[in-house]
């Protein structure tokens, strides 16, 4: 580690992508991870690759990142367990259908393929959906991956370029340096903090809040649903400032298992599965796909999203320490935007022109 | 039926067994004992005999993933195994 | 929602003894078991059918007791609230509320991978015994019983009683270890009698010590096995229709761990930690039988009796059984020492031998990982329907990993059971 030019803290998908992007630019990189690479939120989430358009900056970042994903997955999708299943945004009522039409316009304006679905078209594609829905929006370019595999692939790529990885706990960040649990101090020109919710342990002043989410996975029921299904009402829950909420979010894994989400809770860091929350989430999911009740759940678990006040990640320099950069705060879009995050971060470190503007994601937006 | 035996269907085959016989046993009586296919398509049969290994899973009366080693045969039961189905 | 003063999970010897002791003190008891009949593994097929008179005696006493309910084909999914269990039957779900809980969930076999072990026809040793008690057709079939432990003899005797031809019994323990164990039986006369009975019944069946199964072969189904004799250089081929192979027993800890009970190492195995009255570290939760350490039917009965009395509020009466329990615990320790697994068993799997049967993950994919969690994340090992119960026993021996505790639900649960 002694001649590393960049130390990346955290080997989740964001840290791994940063290590990959920085090593590709010829920098000597060291990645420090206290647990297992890709073992945190990276492993807990759904691995949904989705374009989100709640605001222009989110759309730009997720669309750019999805194009990077297409390149990364390339012609070997099995390595990432990639599935180009697309997303269907489900509209429960006319108001949500209006939102679907607006979304369609926005995405098409951005050059992204999508198709408005009448109720008949919706049920033709997804017969498990309950009767009485208003329709939906199919976004073809969306997909899913198994993020721990991609994380490993990115880290291995970085390591082939000379990056090193170290299993250790960082206990403090100093100007151009990190202090480890064994008391040793390691210097580098650049330190990149990509530790998700654990970033707040090292920098308590970060504008990051943990949002707990529950997930459940079923046994194999191939063909139960064919696209990732998300309710348009999801937007209401995802950006609530407080309170517990659930939203309909169903994903067909390539194994034939159904991954069920989603839920959001503030004010708890207890990773235990809460039976009442699980029940609420599953009840809500079954209200959209009634036959879900007949399926067996094999496992349930939780994860913690690192959420910022405006729902956009922190990508750029931190004023807290000299040489410190942030690549964290991705909330529910970490997998999707990991690759673009790495490009924007590496671009800023190397003072390159970036493909999209990085200003909206600068950490400095929260100061003063 | 009137001799106290239980009649059920294993795939297309009708079979009669004594009360107290498990579906796993009936499957072995009816043929090769194969219950499921592994994720790579290999045939599998019961392993642990006590509802833990999940190798004995079959479809019973339209419901998939039932543990045949812990299910007693019942009159009119319809059992489908993966033994005869090509992956 | 139902209520019982005392809920006993598991209707094997420990659970039935606990239920009986508690019911005799006037407690309302519910006994839950995932099998269609009571008896657990050692009394599988129903307590009334067992030669061991203690089984029908216990069962008759329980059936005639008021305030004892037996709930067969019932599995615990998880605890939705403290003092509550969500249960699932084939067609319904129930929430059960209790004051005291006694866990008597028994043990399962340790199954180790070797080339060909996934062929139809290869089962556990206790596994084939259990299948035969459910009517599995074995008359006239050629069966090799292999692995380790006194269970092999009991299984072989049962199978022979069903009309099977036992080709050989193959025990991996070496002769000196077995001889020491046999000498140790002097301290437990009832076990000597049992051993003599078994030996008489099995007279003529080759008992190959210091030997183990190297591989299983067949075209789509088992046809033969290769046996490695410890003393020989070459392997021996045995033709057979079934290979019933198990390497000892492992406590079923899932429910105890899911509830939050502490575990501890005992005789080299992870077990539920209990005090002298079979109390776990969780208030109002007891554990008896193989869960506190594999030790056979006599230890299970003693522990169940103590747990039942203690849970029913009579710990002083419970202490009368302490001496009996202590001597059976010594027997259990001798058992563990005698049948310790030899190192060669770690080397049987080839790179293309499946280790995780649910997800078809091979030894070659696993052996480069340094922990259960890392392997699970990258290979899916342990993510299938058995949630690591089978491969966990194997990976501990092969790689020294300690699997994570099973997450809720502890068994596959219909979503309707959770939301209705």
mmCIF file of C-alpha atoms in Angstrom, chain B residues 20-30 32-36 38-57 63 65-67 69-72, chain C residues 34-36 41 44 73 75 90-91 107-109 111 117-118 120-124 126-128 130-131 133-137 220 242 252 354 357-360 385-386 389-390 412 414:
data_model
loop_
_atom_site.group_PDB
_atom_site.id
_atom_site.type_symbol
_atom_site.label_atom_id
_atom_site.label_comp_id
_atom_site.label_asym_id
_atom_site.label_seq_id
_atom_site.Cartn_x
_atom_site.Cartn_y
_atom_site.Cartn_z
ATOM 1 C CA UNK B 20 -49.272 -44.984 6.143
ATOM 2 C CA UNK B 21 -47.104 -45.162 3.037
ATOM 3 C CA UNK B 22 -45.348 -41.934 2.084
ATOM 4 C CA UNK B 23 -45.557 -40.356 -1.358
ATOM 5 C CA UNK B 24 -41.776 -40.828 -1.673
ATOM 6 C CA UNK B 25 -42.245 -44.572 -1.185
ATOM 7 C CA UNK B 26 -45.094 -44.656 -3.703
ATOM 8 C CA UNK B 27 -42.872 -42.918 -6.241
ATOM 9 C CA UNK B 28 -40.230 -45.617 -5.713
ATOM 10 C CA UNK B 29 -42.857 -48.327 -6.076
ATOM 11 C CA UNK B 30 -44.134 -46.795 -9.304
ATOM 12 C CA UNK B 32 -37.269 -45.253 -10.581
ATOM 13 C CA UNK B 33 -37.874 -43.243 -7.422
ATOM 14 C CA UNK B 34 -36.699 -40.077 -9.149
ATOM 15 C CA UNK B 35 -38.390 -37.040 -7.662
ATOM 16 C CA UNK B 36 -36.820 -33.902 -9.099
ATOM 17 C CA UNK B 38 -31.277 -30.522 -10.260
ATOM 18 C CA UNK B 39 -30.626 -27.030 -11.627
ATOM 19 C CA UNK B 40 -28.351 -28.638 -14.231
ATOM 20 C CA UNK B 41 -30.995 -31.210 -15.150
ATOM 21 C CA UNK B 42 -29.667 -34.299 -13.376
ATOM 22 C CA UNK B 43 -32.172 -36.694 -11.807
ATOM 23 C CA UNK B 44 -32.392 -36.725 -8.039
ATOM 24 C CA UNK B 45 -34.132 -38.927 -5.473
ATOM 25 C CA UNK B 46 -34.710 -38.635 -1.696
ATOM 26 C CA UNK B 47 -31.539 -38.336 0.365
ATOM 27 C CA UNK B 48 -32.189 -37.556 4.035
ATOM 28 C CA UNK B 49 -35.644 -39.114 4.449
ATOM 29 C CA UNK B 50 -36.653 -36.507 7.014
ATOM 30 C CA UNK B 51 -37.705 -33.329 5.260
ATOM 31 C CA UNK B 52 -34.405 -31.480 5.319
ATOM 32 C CA UNK B 53 -32.523 -32.059 2.072
ATOM 33 C CA UNK B 54 -35.393 -30.952 -0.216
ATOM 34 C CA UNK B 55 -34.421 -33.568 -2.847
ATOM 35 C CA UNK B 56 -37.760 -35.366 -2.544
ATOM 36 C CA UNK B 57 -39.783 -32.385 -3.818
ATOM 37 C CA UNK B 63 -48.916 -27.524 -5.832
ATOM 38 C CA UNK B 65 -42.247 -28.089 -4.109
ATOM 39 C CA UNK B 66 -44.000 -30.549 -1.741
ATOM 40 C CA UNK B 67 -41.795 -32.829 0.405
ATOM 41 C CA UNK B 69 -40.932 -38.056 2.252
ATOM 42 C CA UNK B 70 -43.109 -36.270 4.813
ATOM 43 C CA UNK B 71 -46.414 -36.597 2.992
ATOM 44 C CA UNK B 72 -48.655 -39.634 3.391
ATOM 45 C CA UNK C 34 -43.371 -31.749 10.956
ATOM 46 C CA UNK C 35 -43.923 -35.469 10.285
ATOM 47 C CA UNK C 36 -47.313 -37.116 9.850
ATOM 48 C CA UNK C 41 -36.259 -40.336 13.831
ATOM 49 C CA UNK C 44 -40.033 -43.221 13.262
ATOM 50 C CA UNK C 73 -47.428 -32.123 9.803
ATOM 51 C CA UNK C 75 -43.693 -26.710 10.993
ATOM 52 C CA UNK C 90 -50.008 -28.386 4.447
ATOM 53 C CA UNK C 91 -53.151 -26.296 4.021
ATOM 54 C CA UNK C 107 -30.564 -34.065 14.778
ATOM 55 C CA UNK C 108 -29.864 -34.695 11.116
ATOM 56 C CA UNK C 109 -27.123 -36.671 9.421
ATOM 57 C CA UNK C 111 -23.598 -36.110 4.614
ATOM 58 C CA UNK C 117 -23.137 -39.114 -4.270
ATOM 59 C CA UNK C 118 -25.958 -37.299 -6.067
ATOM 60 C CA UNK C 120 -30.547 -41.709 -7.287
ATOM 61 C CA UNK C 121 -29.963 -44.685 -4.984
ATOM 62 C CA UNK C 122 -27.480 -42.882 -2.705
ATOM 63 C CA UNK C 123 -29.122 -41.817 0.547
ATOM 64 C CA UNK C 124 -28.187 -41.122 4.139
ATOM 65 C CA UNK C 126 -30.594 -42.849 8.783
ATOM 66 C CA UNK C 127 -32.127 -41.497 5.585
ATOM 67 C CA UNK C 128 -32.775 -44.900 4.055
ATOM 68 C CA UNK C 130 -36.418 -43.364 7.606
ATOM 69 C CA UNK C 131 -37.554 -43.913 4.022
ATOM 70 C CA UNK C 133 -40.250 -46.895 7.673
ATOM 71 C CA UNK C 134 -42.412 -44.861 5.285
ATOM 72 C CA UNK C 135 -42.851 -47.884 3.063
ATOM 73 C CA UNK C 136 -39.935 -47.450 0.641
ATOM 74 C CA UNK C 137 -39.784 -50.772 -1.325
ATOM 75 C CA UNK C 220 -28.525 -42.521 -14.166
ATOM 76 C CA UNK C 242 -28.726 -48.544 -2.596
ATOM 77 C CA UNK C 252 -30.817 -29.168 14.327
ATOM 78 C CA UNK C 354 -21.273 -31.261 -6.332
ATOM 79 C CA UNK C 357 -26.971 -30.022 -4.076
ATOM 80 C CA UNK C 358 -29.717 -27.410 -4.186
ATOM 81 C CA UNK C 359 -27.748 -25.093 -6.469
ATOM 82 C CA UNK C 360 -25.270 -27.541 -8.089
ATOM 83 C CA UNK C 385 -34.328 -24.485 -0.460
ATOM 84 C CA UNK C 386 -32.390 -26.419 2.216
ATOM 85 C CA UNK C 389 -28.523 -27.581 6.065
ATOM 86 C CA UNK C 390 -26.944 -30.309 3.938
ATOM 87 C CA UNK C 412 -40.060 -22.453 3.121
ATOM 88 C CA UNK C 414 -46.279 -19.931 1.879
#
